[in-house]
Short mmCIF file of C-alpha atoms in Angstrom, two decimals:
data_model
loop_
_atom_site.label_atom_id
_atom_site.label_comp_id
_atom_site.label_asym_id
_atom_site.label_seq_id
_atom_site.Cartn_x
_atom_site.Cartn_y
_atom_site.Cartn_z
CA MET A 405 -22.71 -3.44 0.23
CA PRO A 406 -20.18 -0.63 -0.39
CA LYS A 407 -16.49 -1.36 0.00
CA LYS A 408 -14.56 0.38 2.79
CA ASP A 409 -12.08 3.19 2.12
CA ILE A 410 -8.71 2.45 3.77
CA THR A 411 -8.30 6.10 4.83
CA ILE A 412 -11.43 6.11 7.01
CA SER A 413 -11.39 3.11 9.35
CA GLU A 414 -8.87 1.82 11.88
CA LEU A 415 -6.96 -1.09 10.35
CA PHE A 416 -4.37 -3.58 11.51
CA ILE A 417 -1.93 -5.63 9.45
CA CYS A 418 -1.85 -9.30 10.44
CA GLU A 419 1.48 -10.37 8.91
CA LYS A 420 4.88 -8.96 8.05
CA PRO A 421 4.63 -7.00 4.77
CA LYS A 422 6.51 -8.23 1.70
CA VAL A 423 8.28 -5.33 -0.01
CA TYR A 424 10.08 -5.17 -3.34
CA ARG A 425 10.95 -2.91 -6.25
CA GLY A 426 9.62 -3.92 -9.66
CA SER A 427 9.08 -2.81 -13.22
CA LEU A 428 6.97 -3.69 -16.24
CA PRO A 429 7.52 -2.95 -19.93
CA ARG A 430 4.84 -1.46 -22.18
CA ARG A 431 2.01 -4.02 -22.45
CA ILE A 432 -1.58 -4.86 -21.67
CA ILE A 433 -2.19 -7.32 -18.83
CA PRO A 434 -5.71 -8.78 -19.11
CA MET A 435 -8.01 -9.10 -16.14
CA ARG A 436 -7.12 -12.11 -14.03
CA THR A 437 -9.57 -14.85 -13.21
CA GLU A 438 -8.41 -14.77 -9.57
CA GLY A 439 -8.10 -11.64 -7.46
CA ARG A 440 -5.01 -10.35 -5.68
CA ALA A 441 -3.72 -12.64 -2.95
CA SER A 442 -3.06 -9.68 -0.61
CA ASP A 443 -3.63 -5.99 -0.13
CA GLY A 444 -0.98 -3.78 -1.71
CA LEU A 445 0.38 -0.26 -1.51
CA ILE A 446 2.36 0.75 -4.59
CA PHE A 447 4.48 3.87 -5.09
CA ILE A 448 5.02 4.73 -8.77
CA LEU A 449 8.64 5.71 -9.50
CA GLU A 450 8.34 6.13 -13.29
CA GLY A 451 5.74 5.75 -16.03
CA ARG A 452 1.99 5.47 -16.23
CA CYS A 453 -0.57 2.67 -16.15
CA HIS A 454 -4.34 2.53 -16.60
CA TYR A 455 -6.23 0.18 -14.26
CA THR A 456 -9.70 -1.21 -15.02
CA PHE A 457 -11.52 -3.16 -12.31
CA ASP A 458 -14.31 -5.71 -12.62
CA ASP A 459 -16.71 -3.41 -10.75
CA GLY A 460 -16.30 -0.63 -13.36
CA LEU A 461 -13.79 1.48 -11.42
CA THR A 462 -10.98 2.90 -13.57
CA PHE A 463 -8.04 5.13 -12.78
CA THR A 464 -4.63 6.07 -14.11
CA ALA A 465 -1.56 5.87 -11.90
CA GLU A 466 1.59 7.80 -12.74
CA LYS A 467 4.90 8.93 -11.27
CA ASN A 468 4.67 9.82 -7.55
CA ASP A 469 1.18 8.34 -7.09
CA VAL A 470 0.41 5.79 -4.38
CA LEU A 471 -2.04 3.01 -5.23
CA TYR A 472 -4.01 0.86 -2.88
CA LEU A 473 -4.95 -2.43 -4.55
CA ALA A 474 -7.45 -4.36 -2.45
CA ASN A 475 -7.13 -8.02 -1.54
CA SER A 476 -9.14 -10.10 -4.04
CA ALA A 477 -9.40 -7.18 -6.52
CA LEU A 478 -9.83 -8.19 -10.15
CA TYR A 479 -8.27 -5.72 -12.59
CA ALA A 480 -6.60 -5.29 -15.96
CA MET A 481 -3.53 -3.13 -16.55
CA ASP A 482 -2.55 -1.09 -19.60
CA VAL A 483 1.07 0.03 -19.22
CA ASP A 484 1.35 2.84 -21.77
CA CYS A 485 5.01 3.74 -21.33
CA ASP A 486 8.32 2.02 -22.04
CA ARG A 487 9.06 1.34 -18.36
CA TYR A 488 6.63 1.33 -15.41
CA GLU A 489 8.70 1.26 -12.18
CA PHE A 490 7.33 0.95 -8.67
CA PHE A 491 7.81 -0.08 -5.05
CA VAL A 492 5.25 -2.62 -3.79
CA VAL A 493 4.28 -3.39 -0.20
CA ASN A 494 2.07 -6.52 -0.03
CA PHE A 495 0.27 -7.22 3.25
CA THR A 496 -3.01 -8.50 4.66
CA PHE A 497 -5.41 -6.56 6.87
CA SER A 498 -6.69 -8.45 9.92
CA ASP A 499 -10.28 -7.49 9.02
CA PRO A 500 -11.37 -9.42 5.89
CA GLU A 501 -14.08 -6.90 4.94
CA PRO A 502 -13.89 -5.85 1.24
CA ARG A 503 -12.05 -2.59 0.59
CA GLN A 504 -12.05 -0.18 -2.35
CA SER A 505 -8.92 0.10 -4.51
CA ALA A 506 -7.84 3.72 -5.05
CA VAL A 507 -5.11 6.05 -6.26
CA TYR A 508 -3.68 8.79 -4.01
CA ARG A 509 -1.48 11.77 -4.87
CA PRO A 510 0.73 12.54 -1.86
CA ARG A 511 1.75 16.14 -1.17
CA ASP A 512 5.26 15.16 -0.05
CA LYS A 513 6.42 13.12 -3.05
CA ALA A 514 10.08 12.95 -2.00
CA GLY A 515 9.21 11.92 1.55
CA THR A 516 6.82 9.24 0.30
CA GLU A 517 9.45 7.82 -2.04
CA GLN A 518 12.00 7.76 0.81
CA LEU A 519 9.53 5.90 3.03
CA PHE A 520 8.95 3.20 0.40
CA ALA A 521 12.72 2.96 -0.29
CA ARG A 522 13.40 2.46 3.44
CA LEU A 523 10.75 -0.27 3.58
CA CYS A 524 12.54 -1.99 0.68
CA THR A 525 15.84 -2.15 2.58
CA ARG A 526 14.43 -3.79 5.74
#
């Protein structure tokens, strides 16, 4: 069964999102044995990271990209820069149906960064 794309269907969040700013140094993070505990939207402030998922999906996220990491996703990370900085919004959709992780490149980079920064101060 194909996984849903978050940009296509109507979705509702069932709990208050947890938002923070984080960073990682250059390193490889192997694939976890357990998937993510929540859905996540991540805005990349600096750097670049390659993601490899257990289903064969791969993508590279870099400055100004927005990632969607699906609940229960299994993935490895290869941070190939000295500092990978990001805002993270962790949440859970009310519908438990599997979703597809993805990377998005917003047109309004400054506006997107401001939105994530405002979420971080609430």
